[in-house]
């Protein structure tokens, strides 16, 4: 029996190795149709009988190389005409109960099965377009890039196109039809074209993912292993002119309760989003009089670090189709329309009889536009421009009532230029320039960077690097212009079971990209080592298994003041993760930090805080998400050795229950407990930082409810309460050698109790392709006191009883397409 088992195992392993040693990308001959097709999901038109057949799918995971089961096979068909591309087929299921389906809204994954088609229209194996459909007819689409040193490349699901689809569930599974107008994709105007092509289908209850052209998960890149759609002829890029005018109404209530100010305010506005195809490859996107008032509220926190909090971008214009602008990590879109650069100027020079009655926290965007695309020769070009209007703080004389204005933000022009040339073997070279031009006497900023990424012929080894120059130009004589330098270099292995990378990043003392990027500090030399090993073939108890080891060492580029040591910090960590047979995930993470020199915590240039060594252990678990009830949890414990007995516990727990395909509830809690923490509190004077041994406890609750009426209409409710309490017990002053000395006589109450509460309730109805009606209620309240209580219910009650800002809005967006209007006119 053992011999039989061994022979079976060896045979299976030999077949697996032989399959991937002989993988040949599939080819599909393109077929044109002149027959009409009604997109209803049924595939009963004669045109489908002449379409090209795509079948014989191969499993990608969990068992790479295994052929698709006949009972659960996939049959797809592909054809085209003068108007666009038709993709249809049937996803067979042995049992209808095995179909995983959930209504989650456009571009929402959820627990859905799906099938998708991926086109590499320029056949460069670097850039693709993806279109997916679920059993309940919800659409996803994305732009895909393959040179991101990850298994599947990068997918930008914020990119949206307008296309048609329909699905029918029947006793054999589910059938689908998709029509992609040529306006929904970019391609050349060559008479005869060959495109990269692949089809992928995922069945969530078994987590089996199959592809038409086989994919080896141990080979770097998804597009690099695509098949081909050959002989596409006589298709022409259409005139791409799409307009999305909008109309919005806002009503805002905040209980100011002042005789000269209204509790209720309102606003009516309108604007336009425009997409114009400048050529077959390039698109102009513009937003005129933009309105971002309905985006999700930020997850604000109490920030005790010396660096600013980096928030997510929720404004569609700055997330959709921005893959070119994100190269080089020089673009942080929240800078546009962010906090005024001279916000604190409103409080400088205030007289005893003056008060600030208004000080905008955000700049107002006048308009923004971007041009992006990629030429047939592989040259990608991106240009972005945005302009914000000046902002003013209003200062009132409390005796006379006279008011004056102080400019806190000038008229500002933001610009980005990107040139990205793709090369053979998944390689590329790029140039990025960002500039910020400000009015009046405010300084201008500019950053230029060159990047390269070179792979070998087998797409296994990669050499990557960048060089960047920054400059700040001042308009006042008492400040000198500055220029800074930064570079990075790395070498890595990205294919096979064993992967590694070794990199260095250097930044001098004057370099900064903070005016249009997110940049915390300069003056460093960092070295990073990564070693990873992966098992992608299922064994007795797991489907996939991953190990990695990381090491990091950081030092100053140049010494600071009289401090001789350049060492900043270092760490080593090891990570383990696995997917079990029941589709649960679990893992462990261990990390050790030796003693470190923190040059930023003191908030005074030229001083250092010497922090002790610490070690941490993290354990995590995620259950099978396709079950009605699923959980995700993580716990971490950190302890310091011989350093004030510092310790910290971090805990995260999230669970979700899906009542049916329409309704689900998700709740998460994140808890951070630091009974003994040590850090900066305030400055006693300009050169004397005050530290404290303190307790810091934070909790973050999020409740999310979703109900989708149809695949075009849904309602979501999100409530978040964040509370953080800081209670300092023992105070210290910082010595010149980085150690601490006890400090008595601190009478000031430095306790902090900060709470943020937000509600975002959104009703969305897609009443026509690309057209939406949104109704939104947003509620926000904030408390910040010196009453250090860790009673969560008291903090929540006090937050709910404080003054709350309620905002109600209605917004209608209507999609207009030039070709549709033209065809409609002809039919009249």
PDB file of N, CA and C in Angstrom, residues 463-542:
ATOM      1  N   UNK A 463      16.995  44.101 -11.332  1.00  0.00           N
ATOM      2  CA  UNK A 463      17.837  45.190 -10.822  1.00  0.00           C
ATOM      3  C   UNK A 463      17.021  46.466 -10.926  1.00  0.00           C
ATOM      4  N   UNK A 464      16.839  47.148  -9.813  1.00  0.00           N
ATOM      5  CA  UNK A 464      15.997  48.347  -9.796  1.00  0.00           C
ATOM      6  C   UNK A 464      16.708  49.472  -9.061  1.00  0.00           C
ATOM      7  N   UNK A 465      16.378  50.701  -9.412  1.00  0.00           N
ATOM      8  CA  UNK A 465      17.009  51.832  -8.744  1.00  0.00           C
ATOM      9  C   UNK A 465      16.366  53.146  -9.141  1.00  0.00           C
ATOM     10  N   UNK A 466      16.764  54.194  -8.442  1.00  0.00           N
ATOM     11  CA  UNK A 466      16.245  55.534  -8.724  1.00  0.00           C
ATOM     12  C   UNK A 466      17.246  56.576  -8.254  1.00  0.00           C
ATOM     13  N   UNK A 467      17.174  57.741  -8.885  1.00  0.00           N
ATOM     14  CA  UNK A 467      17.947  58.911  -8.481  1.00  0.00           C
ATOM     15  C   UNK A 467      16.990  60.091  -8.504  1.00  0.00           C
ATOM     16  N   UNK A 468      17.003  60.894  -7.436  1.00  0.00           N
ATOM     17  CA  UNK A 468      16.074  62.015  -7.343  1.00  0.00           C
ATOM     18  C   UNK A 468      16.787  63.263  -6.852  1.00  0.00           C
ATOM     19  N   UNK A 469      16.361  64.403  -7.398  1.00  0.00           N
ATOM     20  CA  UNK A 469      16.863  65.715  -6.995  1.00  0.00           C
ATOM     21  C   UNK A 469      15.670  66.578  -6.601  1.00  0.00           C
ATOM     22  N   UNK A 470      15.750  67.228  -5.447  1.00  0.00           N
ATOM     23  CA  UNK A 470      14.689  68.138  -5.013  1.00  0.00           C
ATOM     24  C   UNK A 470      15.249  69.545  -4.892  1.00  0.00           C
ATOM     25  N   UNK A 471      14.388  70.522  -5.087  1.00  0.00           N
ATOM     26  CA  UNK A 471      14.809  71.922  -4.920  1.00  0.00           C
ATOM     27  C   UNK A 471      13.662  72.732  -4.342  1.00  0.00           C
ATOM     28  N   UNK A 472      14.004  73.639  -3.441  1.00  0.00           N
ATOM     29  CA  UNK A 472      13.066  74.594  -2.870  1.00  0.00           C
ATOM     30  C   UNK A 472      13.544  75.984  -3.255  1.00  0.00           C
ATOM     31  N   UNK A 473      12.657  76.763  -3.872  1.00  0.00           N
ATOM     32  CA  UNK A 473      13.003  78.103  -4.350  1.00  0.00           C
ATOM     33  C   UNK A 473      12.216  79.133  -3.552  1.00  0.00           C
ATOM     34  N   UNK A 474      12.951  79.999  -2.846  1.00  0.00           N
ATOM     35  CA  UNK A 474      12.313  81.009  -2.000  1.00  0.00           C
ATOM     36  C   UNK A 474      12.279  82.352  -2.714  1.00  0.00           C
ATOM     37  N   UNK A 475      11.273  83.156  -2.354  1.00  0.00           N
ATOM     38  CA  UNK A 475      11.074  84.461  -2.994  1.00  0.00           C
ATOM     39  C   UNK A 475      11.401  85.618  -2.067  1.00  0.00           C
ATOM     40  N   UNK A 476      11.946  85.323  -0.907  1.00  0.00           N
ATOM     41  CA  UNK A 476      12.312  86.358   0.051  1.00  0.00           C
ATOM     42  C   UNK A 476      13.826  86.316   0.245  1.00  0.00           C
ATOM     43  N   UNK A 477      14.466  87.456   0.452  1.00  0.00           N
ATOM     44  CA  UNK A 477      15.932  87.496   0.483  1.00  0.00           C
ATOM     45  C   UNK A 477      16.563  86.828   1.687  1.00  0.00           C
ATOM     46  N   UNK A 478      15.826  86.636   2.778  1.00  0.00           N
ATOM     47  CA  UNK A 478      16.450  86.087   3.984  1.00  0.00           C
ATOM     48  C   UNK A 478      16.482  84.561   3.993  1.00  0.00           C
ATOM     49  N   UNK A 479      16.009  83.916   2.912  1.00  0.00           N
ATOM     50  CA  UNK A 479      16.061  82.473   2.834  1.00  0.00           C
ATOM     51  C   UNK A 479      16.785  82.038   1.566  1.00  0.00           C
ATOM     52  N   UNK A 480      17.668  81.046   1.705  1.00  0.00           N
ATOM     53  CA  UNK A 480      18.444  80.559   0.570  1.00  0.00           C
ATOM     54  C   UNK A 480      17.765  79.350  -0.059  1.00  0.00           C
ATOM     55  N   UNK A 481      17.880  79.290  -1.378  1.00  0.00           N
ATOM     56  CA  UNK A 481      17.359  78.122  -2.084  1.00  0.00           C
ATOM     57  C   UNK A 481      18.140  76.876  -1.674  1.00  0.00           C
ATOM     58  N   UNK A 482      17.458  75.740  -1.651  1.00  0.00           N
ATOM     59  CA  UNK A 482      18.121  74.489  -1.266  1.00  0.00           C
ATOM     60  C   UNK A 482      17.902  73.431  -2.337  1.00  0.00           C
ATOM     61  N   UNK A 483      18.871  72.516  -2.416  1.00  0.00           N
ATOM     62  CA  UNK A 483      18.780  71.398  -3.355  1.00  0.00           C
ATOM     63  C   UNK A 483      19.211  70.137  -2.634  1.00  0.00           C
ATOM     64  N   UNK A 484      18.428  69.054  -2.814  1.00  0.00           N
ATOM     65  CA  UNK A 484      18.721  67.812  -2.126  1.00  0.00           C
ATOM     66  C   UNK A 484      18.831  66.638  -3.079  1.00  0.00           C
ATOM     67  N   UNK A 485      19.386  65.524  -2.559  1.00  0.00           N
ATOM     68  CA  UNK A 485      19.674  64.349  -3.377  1.00  0.00           C
ATOM     69  C   UNK A 485      19.190  63.092  -2.666  1.00  0.00           C
ATOM     70  N   UNK A 486      18.680  62.138  -3.446  1.00  0.00           N
ATOM     71  CA  UNK A 486      18.271  60.844  -2.906  1.00  0.00           C
ATOM     72  C   UNK A 486      18.472  59.779  -3.973  1.00  0.00           C
ATOM     73  N   UNK A 487      18.802  58.569  -3.542  1.00  0.00           N
ATOM     74  CA  UNK A 487      18.874  57.463  -4.507  1.00  0.00           C
ATOM     75  C   UNK A 487      18.490  56.157  -3.825  1.00  0.00           C
ATOM     76  N   UNK A 488      18.153  55.180  -4.646  1.00  0.00           N
ATOM     77  CA  UNK A 488      17.899  53.827  -4.164  1.00  0.00           C
ATOM     78  C   UNK A 488      18.436  52.845  -5.184  1.00  0.00           C
ATOM     79  N   UNK A 489      18.845  51.672  -4.712  1.00  0.00           N
ATOM     80  CA  UNK A 489      19.343  50.626  -5.582  1.00  0.00           C
ATOM     81  C   UNK A 489      18.967  49.285  -4.954  1.00  0.00           C
ATOM     82  N   UNK A 490      18.529  48.334  -5.792  1.00  0.00           N
ATOM     83  CA  UNK A 490      18.133  47.037  -5.259  1.00  0.00           C
ATOM     84  C   UNK A 490      18.311  45.934  -6.266  1.00  0.00           C
ATOM     85  N   UNK A 491      18.554  44.737  -5.748  1.00  0.00           N
ATOM     86  CA  UNK A 491      18.682  43.547  -6.584  1.00  0.00           C
ATOM     87  C   UNK A 491      17.831  42.458  -5.950  1.00  0.00           C
ATOM     88  N   UNK A 492      17.069  41.728  -6.792  1.00  0.00           N
ATOM     89  CA  UNK A 492      16.144  40.750  -6.229  1.00  0.00           C
ATOM     90  C   UNK A 492      15.945  39.574  -7.176  1.00  0.00           C
ATOM     91  N   UNK A 493      15.495  38.491  -6.591  1.00  0.00           N
ATOM     92  CA  UNK A 493      15.052  37.307  -7.330  1.00  0.00           C
ATOM     93  C   UNK A 493      13.564  37.159  -7.055  1.00  0.00           C
ATOM     94  N   UNK A 494      12.739  37.091  -8.131  1.00  0.00           N
ATOM     95  CA  UNK A 494      11.295  37.169  -7.973  1.00  0.00           C
ATOM     96  C   UNK A 494      10.554  35.943  -8.470  1.00  0.00           C
ATOM     97  N   UNK A 495      11.230  34.992  -9.034  1.00  0.00           N
ATOM     98  CA  UNK A 495      10.587  33.765  -9.497  1.00  0.00           C
ATOM     99  C   UNK A 495      11.174  32.571  -8.773  1.00  0.00           C
ATOM    100  N   UNK A 496      10.407  31.479  -8.772  1.00  0.00           N
ATOM    101  CA  UNK A 496      10.843  30.280  -8.085  1.00  0.00           C
ATOM    102  C   UNK A 496      10.367  30.253  -6.645  1.00  0.00           C
ATOM    103  N   UNK A 497      10.662  29.151  -5.989  1.00  0.00           N
ATOM    104  CA  UNK A 497      10.252  29.016  -4.587  1.00  0.00           C
ATOM    105  C   UNK A 497      11.021  29.971  -3.690  1.00  0.00           C
ATOM    106  N   UNK A 498      12.300  30.104  -3.936  1.00  0.00           N
ATOM    107  CA  UNK A 498      13.142  30.957  -3.093  1.00  0.00           C
ATOM    108  C   UNK A 498      13.273  32.334  -3.731  1.00  0.00           C
ATOM    109  N   UNK A 499      12.957  33.353  -2.974  1.00  0.00           N
ATOM    110  CA  UNK A 499      13.073  34.738  -3.439  1.00  0.00           C
ATOM    111  C   UNK A 499      13.906  35.535  -2.442  1.00  0.00           C
ATOM    112  N   UNK A 500      14.549  36.569  -2.959  1.00  0.00           N
ATOM    113  CA  UNK A 500      15.301  37.447  -2.060  1.00  0.00           C
ATOM    114  C   UNK A 500      15.364  38.839  -2.668  1.00  0.00           C
ATOM    115  N   UNK A 501      15.688  39.800  -1.833  1.00  0.00           N
ATOM    116  CA  UNK A 501      15.971  41.154  -2.307  1.00  0.00           C
ATOM    117  C   UNK A 501      16.929  41.823  -1.333  1.00  0.00           C
ATOM    118  N   UNK A 502      17.785  42.645  -1.884  1.00  0.00           N
ATOM    119  CA  UNK A 502      18.743  43.428  -1.100  1.00  0.00           C
ATOM    120  C   UNK A 502      18.725  44.840  -1.667  1.00  0.00           C
ATOM    121  N   UNK A 503      18.524  45.829  -0.815  1.00  0.00           N
ATOM    122  CA  UNK A 503      18.380  47.195  -1.319  1.00  0.00           C
ATOM    123  C   UNK A 503      18.997  48.208  -0.373  1.00  0.00           C
ATOM    124  N   UNK A 504      19.304  49.357  -0.948  1.00  0.00           N
ATOM    125  CA  UNK A 504      19.798  50.497  -0.174  1.00  0.00           C
ATOM    126  C   UNK A 504      19.048  51.741  -0.609  1.00  0.00           C
ATOM    127  N   UNK A 505      18.740  52.614   0.340  1.00  0.00           N
ATOM    128  CA  UNK A 505      18.139  53.907   0.057  1.00  0.00           C
ATOM    129  C   UNK A 505      18.915  54.972   0.816  1.00  0.00           C
ATOM    130  N   UNK A 506      19.295  56.033   0.114  1.00  0.00           N
ATOM    131  CA  UNK A 506      20.084  57.115   0.702  1.00  0.00           C
ATOM    132  C   UNK A 506      19.415  58.445   0.422  1.00  0.00           C
ATOM    133  N   UNK A 507      19.356  59.305   1.432  1.00  0.00           N
ATOM    134  CA  UNK A 507      18.800  60.646   1.289  1.00  0.00           C
ATOM    135  C   UNK A 507      19.669  61.615   2.080  1.00  0.00           C
ATOM    136  N   UNK A 508      20.063  62.697   1.433  1.00  0.00           N
ATOM    137  CA  UNK A 508      20.932  63.650   2.144  1.00  0.00           C
ATOM    138  C   UNK A 508      20.110  64.548   3.063  1.00  0.00           C
ATOM    139  N   UNK A 509      20.752  65.559   3.619  1.00  0.00           N
ATOM    140  CA  UNK A 509      20.106  66.382   4.648  1.00  0.00           C
ATOM    141  C   UNK A 509      19.172  67.443   4.075  1.00  0.00           C
ATOM    142  N   UNK A 510      19.174  67.644   2.759  1.00  0.00           N
ATOM    143  CA  UNK A 510      18.360  68.702   2.164  1.00  0.00           C
ATOM    144  C   UNK A 510      17.241  68.189   1.273  1.00  0.00           C
ATOM    145  N   UNK A 511      17.246  66.926   0.979  1.00  0.00           N
ATOM    146  CA  UNK A 511      16.228  66.380   0.078  1.00  0.00           C
ATOM    147  C   UNK A 511      14.865  66.366   0.751  1.00  0.00           C
ATOM    148  N   UNK A 512      13.820  66.734  -0.007  1.00  0.00           N
ATOM    149  CA  UNK A 512      12.447  66.604   0.462  1.00  0.00           C
ATOM    150  C   UNK A 512      11.502  66.498  -0.731  1.00  0.00           C
ATOM    151  N   UNK A 513      10.504  65.643  -0.595  1.00  0.00           N
ATOM    152  CA  UNK A 513       9.445  65.533  -1.602  1.00  0.00           C
ATOM    153  C   UNK A 513       8.087  65.781  -0.959  1.00  0.00           C
ATOM    154  N   UNK A 514       8.077  66.479   0.170  1.00  0.00           N
ATOM    155  CA  UNK A 514       6.886  66.578   1.000  1.00  0.00           C
ATOM    156  C   UNK A 514       5.812  67.501   0.440  1.00  0.00           C
ATOM    157  N   UNK A 515       6.153  68.402  -0.472  1.00  0.00           N
ATOM    158  CA  UNK A 515       5.161  69.361  -0.951  1.00  0.00           C
ATOM    159  C   UNK A 515       4.095  68.713  -1.822  1.00  0.00           C
ATOM    160  N   UNK A 516       4.433  67.624  -2.522  1.00  0.00           N
ATOM    161  CA  UNK A 516       3.440  66.900  -3.312  1.00  0.00           C
ATOM    162  C   UNK A 516       3.490  65.399  -3.028  1.00  0.00           C
ATOM    163  N   UNK A 517       4.331  65.006  -2.095  1.00  0.00           N
ATOM    164  CA  UNK A 517       4.434  63.606  -1.709  1.00  0.00           C
ATOM    165  C   UNK A 517       4.323  63.464  -0.203  1.00  0.00           C
ATOM    166  N   UNK A 518       4.289  62.229   0.250  1.00  0.00           N
ATOM    167  CA  UNK A 518       4.319  61.966   1.692  1.00  0.00           C
ATOM    168  C   UNK A 518       5.757  61.652   2.063  1.00  0.00           C
ATOM    169  N   UNK A 519       6.344  62.496   2.891  1.00  0.00           N
ATOM    170  CA  UNK A 519       7.767  62.395   3.204  1.00  0.00           C
ATOM    171  C   UNK A 519       7.953  62.750   4.669  1.00  0.00           C
ATOM    172  N   UNK A 520       8.504  61.824   5.445  1.00  0.00           N
ATOM    173  CA  UNK A 520       8.623  62.053   6.885  1.00  0.00           C
ATOM    174  C   UNK A 520       9.953  62.683   7.281  1.00  0.00           C
ATOM    175  N   UNK A 521      11.052  62.206   6.727  1.00  0.00           N
ATOM    176  CA  UNK A 521      12.367  62.709   7.158  1.00  0.00           C
ATOM    177  C   UNK A 521      13.421  62.401   6.108  1.00  0.00           C
ATOM    178  N   UNK A 522      14.489  63.159   6.141  1.00  0.00           N
ATOM    179  CA  UNK A 522      15.642  62.907   5.272  1.00  0.00           C
ATOM    180  C   UNK A 522      16.853  62.536   6.138  1.00  0.00           C
ATOM    181  N   UNK A 523      18.041  62.619   5.555  1.00  0.00           N
ATOM    182  CA  UNK A 523      19.291  62.347   6.277  1.00  0.00           C
ATOM    183  C   UNK A 523      19.339  60.908   6.791  1.00  0.00           C
ATOM    184  N   UNK A 524      19.333  59.951   5.864  1.00  0.00           N
ATOM    185  CA  UNK A 524      19.424  58.553   6.285  1.00  0.00           C
ATOM    186  C   UNK A 524      20.054  57.709   5.189  1.00  0.00           C
ATOM    187  N   UNK A 525      20.619  56.581   5.614  1.00  0.00           N
ATOM    188  CA  UNK A 525      21.064  55.511   4.725  1.00  0.00           C
ATOM    189  C   UNK A 525      20.453  54.227   5.274  1.00  0.00           C
ATOM    190  N   UNK A 526      19.570  53.616   4.510  1.00  0.00           N
ATOM    191  CA  UNK A 526      18.885  52.400   4.933  1.00  0.00           C
ATOM    192  C   UNK A 526      19.327  51.216   4.096  1.00  0.00           C
ATOM    193  N   UNK A 527      19.490  50.076   4.745  1.00  0.00           N
ATOM    194  CA  UNK A 527      19.789  48.820   4.062  1.00  0.00           C
ATOM    195  C   UNK A 527      18.726  47.795   4.457  1.00  0.00           C
ATOM    196  N   UNK A 528      18.192  47.089   3.450  1.00  0.00           N
ATOM    197  CA  UNK A 528      17.103  46.147   3.694  1.00  0.00           C
ATOM    198  C   UNK A 528      17.430  44.816   3.020  1.00  0.00           C
ATOM    199  N   UNK A 529      17.226  43.717   3.773  1.00  0.00           N
ATOM    200  CA  UNK A 529      17.409  42.369   3.240  1.00  0.00           C
ATOM    201  C   UNK A 529      16.116  41.591   3.423  1.00  0.00           C
ATOM    202  N   UNK A 530      15.699  40.897   2.363  1.00  0.00           N
ATOM    203  CA  UNK A 530      14.505  40.040   2.412  1.00  0.00           C
ATOM    204  C   UNK A 530      14.863  38.669   1.862  1.00  0.00           C
ATOM    205  N   UNK A 531      14.480  37.621   2.590  1.00  0.00           N
ATOM    206  CA  UNK A 531      14.635  36.244   2.136  1.00  0.00           C
ATOM    207  C   UNK A 531      13.284  35.561   2.288  1.00  0.00           C
ATOM    208  N   UNK A 532      12.802  34.938   1.234  1.00  0.00           N
ATOM    209  CA  UNK A 532      11.487  34.302   1.302  1.00  0.00           C
ATOM    210  C   UNK A 532      11.475  32.946   0.624  1.00  0.00           C
ATOM    211  N   UNK A 533      10.662  32.050   1.154  1.00  0.00           N
ATOM    212  CA  UNK A 533      10.495  30.730   0.564  1.00  0.00           C
ATOM    213  C   UNK A 533       9.015  30.390   0.584  1.00  0.00           C
ATOM    214  N   UNK A 534       8.517  29.812  -0.512  1.00  0.00           N
ATOM    215  CA  UNK A 534       7.095  29.541  -0.608  1.00  0.00           C
ATOM    216  C   UNK A 534       6.848  28.136  -1.148  1.00  0.00           C
ATOM    217  N   UNK A 535       5.799  27.514  -0.614  1.00  0.00           N
ATOM    218  CA  UNK A 535       5.313  26.230  -1.094  1.00  0.00           C
ATOM    219  C   UNK A 535       3.930  26.483  -1.700  1.00  0.00           C
ATOM    220  N   UNK A 536       3.801  26.342  -2.986  1.00  0.00           N
ATOM    221  CA  UNK A 536       2.521  26.608  -3.656  1.00  0.00           C
ATOM    222  C   UNK A 536       1.793  25.332  -4.046  1.00  0.00           C
ATOM    223  N   UNK A 537       2.396  24.148  -3.770  1.00  0.00           N
ATOM    224  CA  UNK A 537       1.718  22.895  -4.047  1.00  0.00           C
ATOM    225  C   UNK A 537       1.099  22.390  -2.749  1.00  0.00           C
ATOM    226  N   UNK A 538      -0.197  22.102  -2.752  1.00  0.00           N
ATOM    227  CA  UNK A 538      -0.861  21.628  -1.532  1.00  0.00           C
ATOM    228  C   UNK A 538      -0.256  20.324  -1.016  1.00  0.00           C
ATOM    229  N   UNK A 539      -0.200  20.238   0.320  1.00  0.00           N
ATOM    230  CA  UNK A 539       0.244  19.011   0.989  1.00  0.00           C
ATOM    231  C   UNK A 539      -0.863  18.541   1.922  1.00  0.00           C
ATOM    232  N   UNK A 540      -0.521  17.719   2.895  1.00  0.00           N
ATOM    233  CA  UNK A 540      -1.536  17.084   3.731  1.00  0.00           C
ATOM    234  C   UNK A 540      -2.428  18.088   4.439  1.00  0.00           C
ATOM    235  N   UNK A 541      -1.831  19.135   5.028  1.00  0.00           N
ATOM    236  CA  UNK A 541      -2.624  20.022   5.884  1.00  0.00           C
ATOM    237  C   UNK A 541      -2.714  21.453   5.366  1.00  0.00           C
ATOM    238  N   UNK A 542      -2.018  21.795   4.293  1.00  0.00           N
ATOM    239  CA  UNK A 542      -2.044  23.172   3.800  1.00  0.00           C
ATOM    240  C   UNK A 542      -2.181  23.205   2.282  1.00  0.00           C
TER     241      UNK A 542
END
